[in-house]
mmCIF file of C-alpha atoms in Angstrom:
data_model
loop_
_atom_site.group_PDB
_atom_site.id
_atom_site.type_symbol
_atom_site.label_atom_id
_atom_site.label_comp_id
_atom_site.label_asym_id
_atom_site.label_seq_id
_atom_site.Cartn_x
_atom_site.Cartn_y
_atom_site.Cartn_z
ATOM 1 C CA LEU A 250 5.060 -13.115 10.541
ATOM 2 C CA GLN A 251 1.338 -13.169 10.828
ATOM 3 C CA LYS A 252 1.383 -10.777 13.925
ATOM 4 C CA LEU A 253 3.699 -8.347 12.055
ATOM 5 C CA ILE A 254 1.340 -8.229 9.089
ATOM 6 C CA HIS A 255 -1.601 -7.681 11.296
ATOM 7 C CA LEU A 256 0.200 -5.014 13.245
ATOM 8 C CA LEU A 257 1.034 -3.299 9.872
ATOM 9 C CA GLN A 258 -2.565 -3.245 9.106
ATOM 10 C CA ALA A 259 -3.802 -2.203 12.589
ATOM 11 C CA THR A 260 -1.546 0.836 13.261
ATOM 12 C CA ASP A 261 -1.293 4.379 11.799
ATOM 13 C CA ASP A 262 2.055 4.950 13.744
ATOM 14 C CA PRO A 263 4.742 5.430 11.140
ATOM 15 C CA LEU A 264 7.637 4.414 13.571
ATOM 16 C CA ILE A 265 5.750 1.073 14.248
ATOM 17 C CA GLN A 266 5.050 0.605 10.475
ATOM 18 C CA GLU A 267 8.717 1.442 9.769
ATOM 19 C CA GLN A 268 10.103 -1.222 12.104
ATOM 20 C CA ALA A 269 7.612 -3.855 11.037
ATOM 21 C CA LEU A 270 8.413 -3.427 7.408
ATOM 22 C CA ILE A 271 12.150 -3.643 8.338
ATOM 23 C CA THR A 272 11.403 -6.949 10.229
ATOM 24 C CA LEU A 273 9.391 -8.218 7.287
ATOM 25 C CA SER A 274 12.059 -7.352 4.900
ATOM 26 C CA ASN A 275 14.773 -9.111 6.756
ATOM 27 C CA SER A 276 12.528 -12.127 7.340
ATOM 28 C CA ALA A 277 12.259 -12.269 3.365
ATOM 29 C CA ALA A 278 15.944 -13.161 3.244
ATOM 30 C CA PHE A 279 14.703 -16.861 3.763
ATOM 31 C CA SER A 280 12.726 -18.206 1.013
ATOM 32 C CA VAL A 281 10.410 -20.254 3.329
ATOM 33 C CA ASN A 282 9.479 -16.876 4.767
ATOM 34 C CA GLN A 283 8.727 -15.475 1.342
ATOM 35 C CA ASP A 284 6.117 -18.132 0.798
ATOM 36 C CA ILE A 285 4.723 -17.535 4.226
ATOM 37 C CA ILE A 286 4.445 -13.719 3.846
ATOM 38 C CA ARG A 287 2.632 -14.324 0.412
ATOM 39 C CA ASN A 288 0.157 -16.956 1.870
ATOM 40 C CA LEU A 289 -0.694 -14.411 4.623
ATOM 41 C CA ASP A 290 -1.595 -11.908 2.215
ATOM 42 C CA GLY A 291 1.442 -9.975 3.346
ATOM 43 C CA LEU A 292 2.286 -8.720 -0.168
ATOM 44 C CA SER A 293 -0.939 -6.633 -0.695
ATOM 45 C CA VAL A 294 -0.485 -5.252 2.881
ATOM 46 C CA ILE A 295 3.108 -4.223 2.183
ATOM 47 C CA GLY A 296 2.049 -2.866 -1.180
ATOM 48 C CA GLY A 297 -0.661 -0.759 0.368
ATOM 49 C CA MET A 298 2.125 0.894 2.371
ATOM 50 C CA LEU A 299 3.379 2.386 -0.999
ATOM 51 C CA SER A 300 0.707 5.008 -0.672
ATOM 52 C CA ASN A 301 1.876 6.046 2.722
ATOM 53 C CA CYS A 302 2.961 9.703 2.803
ATOM 54 C CA VAL A 303 5.873 9.191 5.066
ATOM 55 C CA PRO A 304 9.025 8.689 3.118
ATOM 56 C CA LYS A 305 10.562 6.156 5.467
ATOM 57 C CA VAL A 306 7.582 4.010 5.384
ATOM 58 C CA LYS A 307 7.411 3.943 1.647
ATOM 59 C CA GLU A 308 11.172 3.339 1.321
ATOM 60 C CA LYS A 309 10.825 0.388 3.844
ATOM 61 C CA ALA A 310 7.935 -1.070 1.985
ATOM 62 C CA LEU A 311 9.828 -0.912 -1.265
ATOM 63 C CA ASN A 312 12.736 -2.680 0.430
ATOM 64 C CA ALA A 313 10.547 -5.382 1.726
ATOM 65 C CA LEU A 314 8.855 -5.923 -1.755
ATOM 66 C CA ASN A 315 12.360 -5.983 -3.265
ATOM 67 C CA ASN A 316 13.423 -8.674 -0.987
ATOM 68 C CA LEU A 317 10.206 -10.559 -1.485
ATOM 69 C CA SER A 318 10.447 -10.318 -5.366
ATOM 70 C CA MET A 319 13.333 -12.749 -5.361
ATOM 71 C CA ASN A 320 10.424 -15.323 -5.609
ATOM 72 C CA ILE A 321 8.754 -15.920 -8.916
ATOM 73 C CA LYS A 322 5.167 -16.504 -7.340
ATOM 74 C CA ASN A 323 5.679 -13.305 -5.263
ATOM 75 C CA GLN A 324 6.603 -11.568 -8.504
ATOM 76 C CA GLU A 325 3.295 -12.514 -10.029
ATOM 77 C CA GLU A 326 1.515 -10.630 -7.117
ATOM 78 C CA ILE A 327 4.005 -7.750 -6.840
ATOM 79 C CA GLN A 328 3.777 -6.885 -10.468
ATOM 80 C CA VAL A 329 0.267 -5.108 -9.903
ATOM 81 C CA PHE A 330 2.291 -2.503 -8.013
ATOM 82 C CA ILE A 331 4.782 -1.782 -10.832
ATOM 83 C CA THR A 332 3.015 1.200 -12.121
ATOM 84 C CA GLN A 333 2.724 2.666 -8.674
ATOM 85 C CA VAL A 334 6.556 2.029 -8.087
ATOM 86 C CA CYS A 335 7.271 3.805 -11.334
ATOM 87 C CA ARG A 336 5.209 6.871 -10.312
ATOM 88 C CA THR A 337 6.891 6.753 -6.988
ATOM 89 C CA VAL A 338 10.359 6.841 -8.829
ATOM 90 C CA GLU A 339 9.388 9.619 -10.969
ATOM 91 C CA SER A 340 7.835 11.829 -8.036
ATOM 92 C CA ALA A 341 10.560 11.112 -5.370
ATOM 93 C CA PRO A 342 13.195 13.646 -4.705
ATOM 94 C CA LEU A 343 16.156 13.125 -6.974
ATOM 95 C CA ASN A 344 18.695 10.659 -5.604
ATOM 96 C CA SER A 345 16.541 9.948 -2.359
ATOM 97 C CA ASP A 346 16.261 6.663 -0.546
ATOM 98 C CA VAL A 347 12.790 6.167 -1.682
ATOM 99 C CA GLN A 348 13.824 6.624 -5.400
ATOM 100 C CA LEU A 349 16.767 4.187 -5.012
ATOM 101 C CA ALA A 350 14.504 1.707 -3.332
ATOM 102 C CA GLY A 351 11.994 1.888 -6.109
ATOM 103 C CA LEU A 352 14.768 1.531 -8.642
ATOM 104 C CA ARG A 353 16.064 -1.617 -6.820
ATOM 105 C CA LEU A 354 12.602 -3.162 -6.958
ATOM 106 C CA LEU A 355 12.175 -2.387 -10.615
ATOM 107 C CA THR A 356 15.495 -4.044 -11.380
ATOM 108 C CA ASN A 357 14.448 -7.233 -9.781
ATOM 109 C CA MET A 358 11.041 -7.154 -11.495
ATOM 110 C CA SER A 359 12.673 -6.447 -14.827
ATOM 111 C CA VAL A 360 15.090 -9.356 -14.754
ATOM 112 C CA ILE A 361 12.669 -11.383 -16.751
ATOM 113 C CA SER A 362 10.705 -9.621 -19.547
ATOM 114 C CA ASP A 363 7.082 -10.524 -18.235
ATOM 115 C CA TYR A 364 6.562 -7.060 -16.745
ATOM 116 C CA HIS A 365 8.531 -4.733 -19.036
ATOM 117 C CA GLN A 366 5.516 -3.533 -20.713
ATOM 118 C CA LYS A 367 4.423 -1.846 -17.379
ATOM 119 C CA MET A 368 7.544 0.245 -17.358
ATOM 120 C CA ILE A 369 7.412 1.716 -20.784
ATOM 121 C CA ASN A 370 5.800 5.013 -19.606
ATOM 122 C CA SER A 371 8.787 5.469 -17.249
ATOM 123 C CA ILE A 372 11.541 5.196 -19.727
ATOM 124 C CA PRO A 373 11.926 8.950 -20.309
ATOM 125 C CA CYS A 374 12.280 9.259 -16.440
ATOM 126 C CA PHE A 375 14.899 6.582 -16.274
ATOM 127 C CA LEU A 376 16.902 8.344 -19.036
ATOM 128 C CA TYR A 377 16.402 11.650 -17.141
ATOM 129 C CA LEU A 378 17.855 10.137 -13.941
ATOM 130 C CA LEU A 379 20.666 8.638 -15.947
ATOM 131 C CA SER A 380 21.780 12.126 -16.871
ATOM 132 C CA GLU A 381 20.948 14.066 -13.766
ATOM 133 C CA GLY A 382 21.301 11.461 -10.939
ATOM 134 C CA THR A 383 24.229 10.676 -8.765
ATOM 135 C CA GLU A 384 26.388 7.760 -9.360
ATOM 136 C CA ARG A 385 24.357 5.588 -7.017
ATOM 137 C CA THR A 386 21.172 6.452 -8.991
ATOM 138 C CA GLN A 387 22.875 6.140 -12.288
ATOM 139 C CA ILE A 388 24.076 2.585 -11.495
ATOM 140 C CA GLN A 389 20.612 1.557 -10.451
ATOM 141 C CA VAL A 390 18.957 2.946 -13.557
ATOM 142 C CA LEU A 391 21.480 1.266 -15.884
ATOM 143 C CA LYS A 392 20.455 -1.977 -14.304
ATOM 144 C CA VAL A 393 16.818 -1.488 -15.167
ATOM 145 C CA LEU A 394 17.654 -0.066 -18.551
ATOM 146 C CA VAL A 395 19.989 -3.102 -19.201
ATOM 147 C CA ASN A 396 17.296 -5.505 -18.379
ATOM 148 C CA LEU A 397 14.712 -3.634 -20.561
ATOM 149 C CA SER A 398 17.358 -3.757 -23.395
ATOM 150 C CA ALA A 399 17.563 -7.476 -23.366
ATOM 151 C CA ASN A 400 14.086 -7.721 -24.663
ATOM 152 C CA PRO A 401 13.718 -7.000 -28.346
ATOM 153 C CA THR A 402 10.123 -5.781 -28.056
ATOM 154 C CA MET A 403 11.357 -2.861 -25.851
ATOM 155 C CA THR A 404 13.833 -1.758 -28.497
ATOM 156 C CA ARG A 405 11.477 0.653 -30.106
ATOM 157 C CA HIS A 406 10.368 2.129 -26.812
ATOM 158 C CA LEU A 407 14.000 2.722 -25.753
ATOM 159 C CA LEU A 408 15.010 4.465 -28.980
ATOM 160 C CA ARG A 409 11.916 6.656 -29.352
ATOM 161 C CA ALA A 410 11.767 7.899 -25.714
ATOM 162 C CA GLN A 411 11.767 11.563 -25.255
ATOM 163 C CA VAL A 412 14.318 12.826 -22.867
#
């Protein structure tokens, strides 16, 4: 895992970055690896890939963070990327793999209410995706909106959102 994280930092080759992210994402299926990746500063390295201009790399970084977000301690570190993930969802092509990967991560990060405030500005986007997206996109957006709606402090923001 350490070598993968270093490889991710050292290369500019999108194919190598994509493969390293896939491997890290698969490794995150095991809780012990989730802790190891966090302790090796892997979350910030993977999060750094969110600004990559290659859509496949960005998608794989979102997938890796999604798998790593199943751990509360990891969520505490991943939460710093929520605003960037929201912007990625908003700017990605409609129904794209990048958009869906971002929505899946936001779904996991919104299961508990700790980070809901960071998603408020994206509520109009979520409602737009609900009306314009494909069924896959709509289902993923609904999961985020259901999580947000479980928080009473979000009611006002959800009902006042301009669509």
